[in-house]
């Protein structure tokens, strides 16, 4: 990730003990350091001019670092072999002799760069990844961070300044001193305490009068500790000749806040306290947040002149309540240390739980299932497929139990729990970096008939948070576009909670993309005639108001379903859905009774046969272009079995992923008076578009609704009249043509064509329901088939023409009203012919071959003379 604030190791914290591959072999950092000082510095990339000069300068200064007992190591995101090849260039350019003095770490997966916050968000590679910044980390012998400097990728470093900083760090680690600006001590003076004091006093030189004035007026600063305050008092006292400890103790107490000063004075009167005791008591008073909180809560406000109504209060508690509370230090619950939160903990800043996967409950109750699922997902921001699976398991537990502690032996619930546990043991999805701050994010949203899902991703590709919401049972009637819009609203809410102001909203719903994009850009008003029009408008307005009031920069991107990261959060295993549908069907059959089933001619089959029938119905549904229940039932009874039930077909269509993902909003067409009784007497033509191509469509206004689609290279009069004349030559000319008032249909070329064929040309109103009912319904159906089946438009037109309009009889198919012969269709699977049957059916000299699809074809070979 490109954001570094949450990942930087703080001063005084233990530096991560990472393992890495280097040019000198694998290392473990703390073992490699070996209790000495160390410097780790990063560079953006190998074979770059600035980095070549930097690492060459560091290599030239390697003897100086060695004199100070400092080990050197570099790091970048390039592989080891690239480092080794680049070292030759560094040595040649900087005239280095001998072996290269320090190793270089290969951080190809950028784990160390992300962990240490060494990424530069303003500089990126050609692939869009953030370059490694020029960071410097100085680690002490205790493996704790002593110094960190972060340069942008465009600015080179001064290694002489880094040497000066190391001199200061090593000096202040041995002596209780502070080095001033531009401080640099000669090497021969570093071992002499007197020389160090002399240099420091010269740097901080004050005259006696100024030092005494500063000593008298010195007070404890907000957030300053008692020890730092006392050390500064000692320094000032030494500048004007020094004072005894008793005087220093009085000056120390006098500089404390009023409430703390009164508490310490009250204790000093009772017993004579020396300077260490006074300082110890000051530490206790200044750090006692609990006493200050309780006293402040119980202290009565001062009144005009009446005294305390609630009785006498403890004097020390009242005075402690007036002590200004110090800001509470941030404490990490993961490692227990101060100075950072768990989100930025260097010892564990991933999404993984860090513990073994908990075993499923032995005694399955609603309470135990909910507790087990909570341990899996409740405390983790990124869970992937586990989140909807856990929610589905809890829904099943609710369905099969009445109370929280009722034991259940439901087989489906047990199998679902076992499936989740085994899959978790194989691959736990709760992993990856998620500690992130910034103002840019990618929001992936998706919805299905099962759930709505949202994934928040960083610009560098790291997932920050994901979430899913199971849709309630009564939401099955809610259109998928409404669910997709709800998911978009929830995704924006999650992104705003992260403090994001630049949001890239990504959805795989073309309808939601158009609604939101038009609303945010103001390019067009919302146009919909769905049943929930007012609900849609309210949600779109909510998105626009969020963007305006919170000053969000929201862009909307349409993506494919396969690329949508939120798609996995809207699915559960198909076996769970099939098992529950089968359970519902079996319960209904049991309620009806075996006698009634026999009377109706229904046959109860085993589970294996039921799965085979369901699979066959699913195949028929896909081959037919994913039609609705009525037409799928027709093809299933024709190609699978006459005993296929409507309930089974409805279950197949309802759970079809393709039908759920591509499901236009329903539209009711008012029938007009443009329909005629004869076939091919009146046709309606139009130019439509699909997947970036233009098509000329001709639809019969008679009872067949037979259609012909022809691709157009250019939507002009020349191509349109050429295709029309070819259709008339093949199928005959109609008596009348309906067209809208497109300029292509109102030109002289088309008028000449219809005059030559003796055809009446009528123009219909574009927005008149009676005129659009014939054309638009055909366009809609063919485009849905092409999108769901992912087939060419020509194949979708074929499936449209061979599908019965009433869903029951083959004679109502558009092709049946035009062709006098029984035309074959792509929905039907021809039976395979065995070799024995081929010998009986075909005479000698005829070879039978099988094509890859399973069908047969024959080829005749000449007989010998």
PDB file of C-alpha atoms in Angstrom, residues 538-669:
ATOM      1  CA  UNK A 538     -34.505   8.023  -3.409  1.00  0.00           C
ATOM      2  CA  UNK A 539     -31.350   5.883  -3.446  1.00  0.00           C
ATOM      3  CA  UNK A 540     -29.814   7.688  -6.412  1.00  0.00           C
ATOM      4  CA  UNK A 541     -30.532  11.046  -4.773  1.00  0.00           C
ATOM      5  CA  UNK A 542     -28.890   9.775  -1.581  1.00  0.00           C
ATOM      6  CA  UNK A 543     -25.676   8.991  -3.494  1.00  0.00           C
ATOM      7  CA  UNK A 544     -25.707  12.437  -5.125  1.00  0.00           C
ATOM      8  CA  UNK A 545     -26.293  14.189  -1.787  1.00  0.00           C
ATOM      9  CA  UNK A 546     -23.460  12.240  -0.146  1.00  0.00           C
ATOM     10  CA  UNK A 547     -21.086  13.321  -2.891  1.00  0.00           C
ATOM     11  CA  UNK A 548     -22.151  16.974  -2.665  1.00  0.00           C
ATOM     12  CA  UNK A 549     -22.347  17.446   1.102  1.00  0.00           C
ATOM     13  CA  UNK A 550     -19.194  15.483   1.979  1.00  0.00           C
ATOM     14  CA  UNK A 551     -17.308  16.875  -1.044  1.00  0.00           C
ATOM     15  CA  UNK A 552     -16.601  13.404  -2.376  1.00  0.00           C
ATOM     16  CA  UNK A 553     -15.065  12.807  -5.766  1.00  0.00           C
ATOM     17  CA  UNK A 554     -16.965   9.726  -6.979  1.00  0.00           C
ATOM     18  CA  UNK A 555     -16.375   8.021 -10.313  1.00  0.00           C
ATOM     19  CA  UNK A 556     -18.370   5.018 -11.511  1.00  0.00           C
ATOM     20  CA  UNK A 557     -16.799   2.187 -13.519  1.00  0.00           C
ATOM     21  CA  UNK A 558     -18.565  -0.749 -15.202  1.00  0.00           C
ATOM     22  CA  UNK A 559     -16.657  -4.026 -14.865  1.00  0.00           C
ATOM     23  CA  UNK A 560     -17.245  -7.636 -15.839  1.00  0.00           C
ATOM     24  CA  UNK A 561     -18.679  -9.985 -13.243  1.00  0.00           C
ATOM     25  CA  UNK A 562     -15.570 -12.179 -13.427  1.00  0.00           C
ATOM     26  CA  UNK A 563     -13.407  -9.198 -12.432  1.00  0.00           C
ATOM     27  CA  UNK A 564     -15.649  -7.989  -9.584  1.00  0.00           C
ATOM     28  CA  UNK A 565     -13.967  -8.652  -6.228  1.00  0.00           C
ATOM     29  CA  UNK A 566     -17.320  -8.430  -4.446  1.00  0.00           C
ATOM     30  CA  UNK A 567     -18.753 -11.324  -6.464  1.00  0.00           C
ATOM     31  CA  UNK A 568     -17.357 -13.924  -4.027  1.00  0.00           C
ATOM     32  CA  UNK A 569     -19.224 -12.208  -1.170  1.00  0.00           C
ATOM     33  CA  UNK A 570     -22.617 -12.840  -2.815  1.00  0.00           C
ATOM     34  CA  UNK A 571     -22.316 -16.600  -3.227  1.00  0.00           C
ATOM     35  CA  UNK A 572     -22.521 -19.769  -1.197  1.00  0.00           C
ATOM     36  CA  UNK A 573     -21.774 -23.300  -2.426  1.00  0.00           C
ATOM     37  CA  UNK A 574     -24.338 -24.547  -4.945  1.00  0.00           C
ATOM     38  CA  UNK A 575     -24.737 -27.769  -2.977  1.00  0.00           C
ATOM     39  CA  UNK A 576     -26.264 -25.793  -0.089  1.00  0.00           C
ATOM     40  CA  UNK A 577     -28.881 -24.238  -2.372  1.00  0.00           C
ATOM     41  CA  UNK A 578     -29.649 -27.523  -4.104  1.00  0.00           C
ATOM     42  CA  UNK A 579     -29.978 -29.370  -0.802  1.00  0.00           C
ATOM     43  CA  UNK A 580     -32.416 -26.810   0.591  1.00  0.00           C
ATOM     44  CA  UNK A 581     -34.481 -26.778  -2.623  1.00  0.00           C
ATOM     45  CA  UNK A 582     -34.573 -30.587  -2.598  1.00  0.00           C
ATOM     46  CA  UNK A 583     -35.597 -30.545   1.066  1.00  0.00           C
ATOM     47  CA  UNK A 584     -38.450 -28.144   0.317  1.00  0.00           C
ATOM     48  CA  UNK A 585     -39.618 -30.236  -2.634  1.00  0.00           C
ATOM     49  CA  UNK A 586     -39.541 -33.476  -0.641  1.00  0.00           C
ATOM     50  CA  UNK A 587     -41.462 -31.883   2.228  1.00  0.00           C
ATOM     51  CA  UNK A 588     -44.155 -30.700  -0.177  1.00  0.00           C
ATOM     52  CA  UNK A 589     -44.429 -34.179  -1.689  1.00  0.00           C
ATOM     53  CA  UNK A 590     -44.655 -35.705   1.772  1.00  0.00           C
ATOM     54  CA  UNK A 591     -47.466 -33.329   2.674  1.00  0.00           C
ATOM     55  CA  UNK A 592     -49.373 -34.239  -0.488  1.00  0.00           C
ATOM     56  CA  UNK A 593     -49.168 -37.938   0.321  1.00  0.00           C
ATOM     57  CA  UNK A 594     -47.988 -40.896  -1.672  1.00  0.00           C
ATOM     58  CA  UNK A 595     -51.516 -41.778  -2.835  1.00  0.00           C
ATOM     59  CA  UNK A 596     -52.118 -38.351  -4.334  1.00  0.00           C
ATOM     60  CA  UNK A 597     -48.742 -38.498  -6.104  1.00  0.00           C
ATOM     61  CA  UNK A 598     -49.625 -41.837  -7.622  1.00  0.00           C
ATOM     62  CA  UNK A 599     -53.025 -40.538  -8.677  1.00  0.00           C
ATOM     63  CA  UNK A 600     -51.405 -37.652 -10.495  1.00  0.00           C
ATOM     64  CA  UNK A 601     -48.954 -39.987 -12.222  1.00  0.00           C
ATOM     65  CA  UNK A 602     -45.883 -38.577 -10.428  1.00  0.00           C
ATOM     66  CA  UNK A 603     -42.997 -40.885  -9.690  1.00  0.00           C
ATOM     67  CA  UNK A 604     -40.852 -40.352  -6.608  1.00  0.00           C
ATOM     68  CA  UNK A 605     -37.215 -40.918  -7.601  1.00  0.00           C
ATOM     69  CA  UNK A 606     -34.060 -41.303  -5.595  1.00  0.00           C
ATOM     70  CA  UNK A 607     -31.605 -38.539  -4.819  1.00  0.00           C
ATOM     71  CA  UNK A 608     -29.161 -39.623  -7.540  1.00  0.00           C
ATOM     72  CA  UNK A 609     -31.830 -39.695 -10.234  1.00  0.00           C
ATOM     73  CA  UNK A 610     -33.181 -36.338  -9.066  1.00  0.00           C
ATOM     74  CA  UNK A 611     -29.724 -34.787  -9.425  1.00  0.00           C
ATOM     75  CA  UNK A 612     -29.405 -36.210 -12.936  1.00  0.00           C
ATOM     76  CA  UNK A 613     -32.802 -34.800 -13.956  1.00  0.00           C
ATOM     77  CA  UNK A 614     -31.984 -31.414 -12.469  1.00  0.00           C
ATOM     78  CA  UNK A 615     -28.638 -31.359 -14.281  1.00  0.00           C
ATOM     79  CA  UNK A 616     -30.371 -32.186 -17.582  1.00  0.00           C
ATOM     80  CA  UNK A 617     -32.929 -29.424 -17.055  1.00  0.00           C
ATOM     81  CA  UNK A 618     -30.107 -27.001 -16.302  1.00  0.00           C
ATOM     82  CA  UNK A 619     -28.371 -27.970 -19.563  1.00  0.00           C
ATOM     83  CA  UNK A 620     -31.582 -27.476 -21.543  1.00  0.00           C
ATOM     84  CA  UNK A 621     -32.110 -24.095 -19.899  1.00  0.00           C
ATOM     85  CA  UNK A 622     -28.596 -22.973 -20.896  1.00  0.00           C
ATOM     86  CA  UNK A 623     -28.841 -24.290 -24.469  1.00  0.00           C
ATOM     87  CA  UNK A 624     -32.173 -22.511 -24.990  1.00  0.00           C
ATOM     88  CA  UNK A 625     -30.642 -19.134 -24.108  1.00  0.00           C
ATOM     89  CA  UNK A 626     -31.792 -18.951 -20.457  1.00  0.00           C
ATOM     90  CA  UNK A 627     -35.523 -18.396 -21.095  1.00  0.00           C
ATOM     91  CA  UNK A 628     -38.148 -18.141 -18.369  1.00  0.00           C
ATOM     92  CA  UNK A 629     -39.983 -20.910 -16.550  1.00  0.00           C
ATOM     93  CA  UNK A 630     -42.669 -21.568 -19.197  1.00  0.00           C
ATOM     94  CA  UNK A 631     -40.317 -21.936 -22.149  1.00  0.00           C
ATOM     95  CA  UNK A 632     -37.686 -23.852 -20.181  1.00  0.00           C
ATOM     96  CA  UNK A 633     -40.452 -26.261 -19.120  1.00  0.00           C
ATOM     97  CA  UNK A 634     -41.395 -26.773 -22.806  1.00  0.00           C
ATOM     98  CA  UNK A 635     -37.841 -27.672 -23.855  1.00  0.00           C
ATOM     99  CA  UNK A 636     -37.284 -29.817 -20.734  1.00  0.00           C
ATOM    100  CA  UNK A 637     -40.423 -31.883 -21.370  1.00  0.00           C
ATOM    101  CA  UNK A 638     -39.469 -32.199 -25.031  1.00  0.00           C
ATOM    102  CA  UNK A 639     -35.810 -33.148 -24.578  1.00  0.00           C
ATOM    103  CA  UNK A 640     -35.544 -34.601 -21.034  1.00  0.00           C
ATOM    104  CA  UNK A 641     -38.779 -36.188 -19.823  1.00  0.00           C
ATOM    105  CA  UNK A 642     -42.495 -35.593 -19.905  1.00  0.00           C
ATOM    106  CA  UNK A 643     -42.472 -35.986 -16.101  1.00  0.00           C
ATOM    107  CA  UNK A 644     -40.427 -32.831 -15.438  1.00  0.00           C
ATOM    108  CA  UNK A 645     -42.383 -30.663 -13.022  1.00  0.00           C
ATOM    109  CA  UNK A 646     -42.863 -26.931 -13.117  1.00  0.00           C
ATOM    110  CA  UNK A 647     -41.498 -26.691  -9.555  1.00  0.00           C
ATOM    111  CA  UNK A 648     -38.210 -28.248 -10.613  1.00  0.00           C
ATOM    112  CA  UNK A 649     -37.899 -25.910 -13.600  1.00  0.00           C
ATOM    113  CA  UNK A 650     -38.716 -22.901 -11.421  1.00  0.00           C
ATOM    114  CA  UNK A 651     -35.981 -23.945  -8.965  1.00  0.00           C
ATOM    115  CA  UNK A 652     -33.459 -24.230 -11.818  1.00  0.00           C
ATOM    116  CA  UNK A 653     -34.354 -20.823 -13.275  1.00  0.00           C
ATOM    117  CA  UNK A 654     -34.425 -19.131  -9.862  1.00  0.00           C
ATOM    118  CA  UNK A 655     -30.944 -20.352  -8.905  1.00  0.00           C
ATOM    119  CA  UNK A 656     -29.361 -19.710 -12.328  1.00  0.00           C
ATOM    120  CA  UNK A 657     -26.431 -17.320 -11.810  1.00  0.00           C
ATOM    121  CA  UNK A 658     -26.527 -16.010 -15.376  1.00  0.00           C
ATOM    122  CA  UNK A 659     -30.236 -15.162 -15.191  1.00  0.00           C
ATOM    123  CA  UNK A 660     -29.714 -13.363 -11.877  1.00  0.00           C
ATOM    124  CA  UNK A 661     -26.759 -11.322 -13.123  1.00  0.00           C
ATOM    125  CA  UNK A 662     -28.418 -10.324 -16.434  1.00  0.00           C
ATOM    126  CA  UNK A 663     -32.005  -9.508 -15.511  1.00  0.00           C
ATOM    127  CA  UNK A 664     -33.454  -6.330 -17.047  1.00  0.00           C
ATOM    128  CA  UNK A 665     -36.204  -4.510 -15.223  1.00  0.00           C
ATOM    129  CA  UNK A 666     -39.663  -5.821 -16.189  1.00  0.00           C
ATOM    130  CA  UNK A 667     -41.713  -3.675 -18.556  1.00  0.00           C
ATOM    131  CA  UNK A 668     -45.430  -4.015 -19.365  1.00  0.00           C
ATOM    132  CA  UNK A 669     -46.205  -3.247 -22.998  1.00  0.00           C
TER     133      UNK A 669
END
